[in-house]
Short mmCIF file of C-alpha atoms in Angstrom, two decimals:
data_model
loop_
_atom_site.label_atom_id
_atom_site.label_comp_id
_atom_site.label_asym_id
_atom_site.label_seq_id
_atom_site.Cartn_x
_atom_site.Cartn_y
_atom_site.Cartn_z
CA UNK A 1 116.62 114.59 2.26
CA UNK A 2 114.19 111.88 1.11
CA UNK A 3 111.54 110.68 3.42
CA UNK A 4 112.82 107.14 3.20
CA UNK A 5 112.93 103.80 1.24
CA UNK A 6 110.15 102.57 -0.89
CA UNK A 7 109.12 100.21 1.99
CA UNK A 8 108.65 103.25 4.28
CA UNK A 9 111.68 102.78 6.50
CA UNK A 10 112.94 106.11 7.31
CA UNK A 11 116.61 105.23 7.73
CA UNK A 12 117.50 105.31 4.05
CA UNK A 13 118.44 108.62 2.43
CA UNK A 14 117.54 107.84 -1.15
CA UNK A 15 118.69 111.26 -2.38
CA UNK A 16 122.24 110.17 -1.66
CA UNK A 17 121.50 106.42 -1.98
CA UNK A 18 123.38 106.08 1.37
CA UNK A 19 121.51 104.56 4.34
CA UNK A 20 121.39 106.57 7.53
CA UNK A 21 122.53 104.75 10.56
CA UNK A 22 119.98 102.76 12.50
CA UNK A 23 120.59 103.16 16.21
CA UNK A 24 118.21 100.30 17.16
CA UNK A 25 120.74 97.37 17.02
CA UNK A 26 123.33 99.17 19.34
CA UNK A 27 120.51 100.37 21.66
CA UNK A 28 119.18 96.83 22.02
CA UNK A 29 122.66 95.47 22.57
CA UNK A 30 123.24 97.84 25.46
CA UNK A 31 119.78 97.07 26.84
CA UNK A 32 120.54 93.39 26.62
CA UNK A 33 123.46 93.85 28.99
CA UNK A 34 121.30 95.32 31.84
CA UNK A 35 119.60 92.24 33.23
CA UNK A 36 122.85 90.58 34.08
CA UNK A 37 124.15 93.53 36.16
CA UNK A 38 123.53 92.67 39.77
CA UNK A 39 123.69 95.46 42.43
CA UNK A 40 127.05 94.00 43.63
CA UNK A 41 128.56 95.06 40.30
CA UNK A 42 127.55 98.71 40.35
CA UNK A 43 130.75 99.80 42.13
CA UNK A 44 133.09 97.83 39.88
CA UNK A 45 135.55 99.69 37.75
CA UNK A 46 135.07 100.13 33.89
CA UNK A 47 137.42 100.95 30.97
CA UNK A 48 136.33 104.67 31.62
CA UNK A 49 138.73 105.59 34.37
CA UNK A 50 136.43 108.09 35.97
CA UNK A 51 133.40 105.85 35.88
CA UNK A 52 132.26 102.79 37.93
CA UNK A 53 129.56 100.71 36.41
CA UNK A 54 127.11 102.92 38.28
CA UNK A 55 128.30 106.06 36.70
CA UNK A 56 128.65 104.47 33.28
CA UNK A 57 125.00 103.40 33.53
CA UNK A 58 124.05 106.96 34.60
CA UNK A 59 126.12 108.37 31.65
CA UNK A 60 124.36 106.07 29.19
CA UNK A 61 120.98 107.15 30.61
CA UNK A 62 121.92 110.77 30.27
CA UNK A 63 123.22 110.48 26.70
CA UNK A 64 120.09 108.57 25.79
CA UNK A 65 118.00 111.58 26.96
CA UNK A 66 120.30 114.11 25.49
CA UNK A 67 120.41 112.50 22.01
CA UNK A 68 116.74 111.61 22.06
CA UNK A 69 115.92 115.25 22.59
CA UNK A 70 118.61 116.27 20.04
CA UNK A 71 116.79 114.14 17.50
CA UNK A 72 113.49 115.80 18.39
CA UNK A 73 115.03 119.22 18.33
CA UNK A 74 113.71 119.55 21.87
CA UNK A 75 116.32 121.87 23.42
CA UNK A 76 116.72 122.47 27.11
CA UNK A 77 118.63 121.10 30.03
CA UNK A 78 119.01 117.52 28.45
CA UNK A 79 120.83 118.88 25.38
CA UNK A 80 122.48 122.12 26.89
CA UNK A 81 124.50 120.65 29.61
CA UNK A 82 128.05 119.39 29.35
CA UNK A 83 127.88 115.76 30.45
CA UNK A 84 131.56 116.06 31.79
CA UNK A 85 130.70 118.83 34.27
CA UNK A 86 129.91 116.45 37.04
CA UNK A 87 129.78 112.73 37.73
CA UNK A 88 126.34 111.24 36.62
CA UNK A 89 124.04 110.04 39.19
CA UNK A 90 122.22 106.79 38.52
CA UNK A 91 118.39 106.90 38.78
CA UNK A 92 117.20 104.24 41.43
CA UNK A 93 114.72 102.98 38.94
CA UNK A 94 117.30 102.50 36.18
CA UNK A 95 116.40 98.83 35.57
CA UNK A 96 113.02 100.02 34.10
CA UNK A 97 113.95 103.52 33.08
CA UNK A 98 117.13 102.89 31.01
CA UNK A 99 115.74 100.24 28.59
CA UNK A 100 112.85 102.62 27.80
CA UNK A 101 115.23 105.54 27.21
CA UNK A 102 117.37 103.55 24.99
CA UNK A 103 114.32 102.61 22.93
CA UNK A 104 113.12 106.14 22.83
CA UNK A 105 116.56 107.19 21.57
CA UNK A 106 116.53 104.66 18.71
CA UNK A 107 112.89 105.59 17.88
CA UNK A 108 113.72 109.37 17.69
CA UNK A 109 116.56 108.84 15.20
CA UNK A 110 114.26 106.85 12.90
CA UNK A 111 112.65 110.13 12.01
CA UNK A 112 114.03 111.77 8.91
CA UNK A 113 113.64 115.13 10.56
CA UNK A 114 116.29 114.13 13.24
CA UNK A 115 118.97 114.05 10.56
CA UNK A 116 118.02 117.44 9.03
CA UNK A 117 119.26 120.82 10.07
CA UNK A 118 121.16 121.62 13.25
CA UNK A 119 120.71 120.29 16.67
CA UNK A 120 122.36 120.35 20.12
CA UNK A 121 123.83 117.75 22.53
CA UNK A 122 126.07 118.29 25.46
CA UNK A 123 125.91 122.01 25.03
CA UNK A 124 127.39 121.74 21.43
CA UNK A 125 125.49 122.83 18.27
CA UNK A 126 126.04 120.45 15.55
CA UNK A 127 124.30 119.18 12.28
CA UNK A 128 121.79 116.46 12.83
CA UNK A 129 123.80 114.20 10.43
CA UNK A 130 126.74 114.36 12.85
CA UNK A 131 124.62 114.18 16.03
CA UNK A 132 123.03 110.93 15.07
CA UNK A 133 126.35 109.33 14.36
CA UNK A 134 127.78 110.70 17.58
CA UNK A 135 124.83 109.11 19.44
CA UNK A 136 125.40 105.83 17.74
CA UNK A 137 129.17 106.04 18.51
CA UNK A 138 128.35 106.70 22.20
CA UNK A 139 126.13 103.60 22.34
CA UNK A 140 128.69 101.34 20.63
CA UNK A 141 131.62 102.41 22.75
CA UNK A 142 129.93 102.70 26.06
CA UNK A 143 128.11 99.42 25.45
CA UNK A 144 131.56 97.87 24.96
CA UNK A 145 132.66 99.54 28.10
CA UNK A 146 129.78 98.16 30.13
CA UNK A 147 130.13 94.58 28.62
CA UNK A 148 133.90 94.61 29.62
CA UNK A 149 133.13 95.88 33.09
CA UNK A 150 130.49 93.28 33.71
CA UNK A 151 131.98 90.28 31.95
CA UNK A 152 129.47 89.99 29.10
CA UNK A 153 129.51 89.35 25.42
CA UNK A 154 128.49 92.36 23.31
CA UNK A 155 127.64 92.77 19.64
CA UNK A 156 126.09 96.11 18.53
CA UNK A 157 126.06 94.86 14.93
CA UNK A 158 128.60 95.23 12.10
CA UNK A 159 126.96 98.33 10.61
CA UNK A 160 127.00 100.15 14.03
CA UNK A 161 130.66 99.26 14.58
CA UNK A 162 131.44 100.62 11.12
CA UNK A 163 129.86 103.89 11.72
CA UNK A 164 131.61 104.13 15.10
CA UNK A 165 135.04 103.19 13.60
CA UNK A 166 134.67 105.92 10.91
CA UNK A 167 134.26 108.40 13.74
CA UNK A 168 137.15 107.35 15.88
CA UNK A 169 139.76 106.01 13.40
CA UNK A 170 143.04 107.86 13.40
CA UNK A 171 143.36 110.57 10.72
CA UNK A 172 146.19 112.56 9.30
CA UNK A 173 145.77 115.20 11.95
CA UNK A 174 146.01 113.52 15.30
CA UNK A 175 146.26 116.76 17.12
CA UNK A 176 142.49 116.97 16.90
CA UNK A 177 142.26 113.74 18.96
CA UNK A 178 144.52 115.10 21.97
CA UNK A 179 142.47 114.89 25.15
CA UNK A 180 139.74 112.78 23.75
CA UNK A 181 141.53 109.55 22.75
CA UNK A 182 144.69 107.75 23.87
CA UNK A 183 147.22 106.82 21.20
CA UNK A 184 146.20 104.43 18.38
CA UNK A 185 146.83 100.74 19.15
CA UNK A 186 147.97 98.39 16.38
CA UNK A 187 145.65 95.44 15.82
CA UNK A 188 145.98 92.61 13.33
CA UNK A 189 144.36 93.14 9.99
CA UNK A 190 141.98 90.29 10.55
CA UNK A 191 140.79 91.66 14.07
CA UNK A 192 137.02 92.16 14.41
CA UNK A 193 135.92 95.64 13.76
CA UNK A 194 134.77 96.31 17.26
#
């Protein structure tokens, strides 16, 4: 893998001439939702049936830590634990902690080394090239969940939405989707990507 573009930006793999995803727009889009979430909304339901807004925020916090450490290849409890093993608990200082962790997540995936070799997240070993895209997909989808649950507009950026769509679009073998996603829903051809 190349070290980056001629202008020094590390999110371009010039050996394959395909840009690596930049997690910054999606991380910022999620962070931009936080200020409008009042304490009275923390118990509200979300599109994630098992999570209230409180648990969804805690999940986003946990995935930010896990994928930040996955990018850094800093393996331990943050990368080795299954996030579905228990309901996540929201840090009482989430209003200051979560924006910082989202920024750290995006910063960690700006390093070319994050995309190289193998890493671990959620107790699963996977290539860095995949882990970075999974992290972006988590931000895009859970940002949408959070925006819906709190009645806010949300735009993670077209490039982020495209990476996420590539990960979740139906394929020829939908048996691989069982238990992860519900059935595909038909949308008009001119519907926005998100």
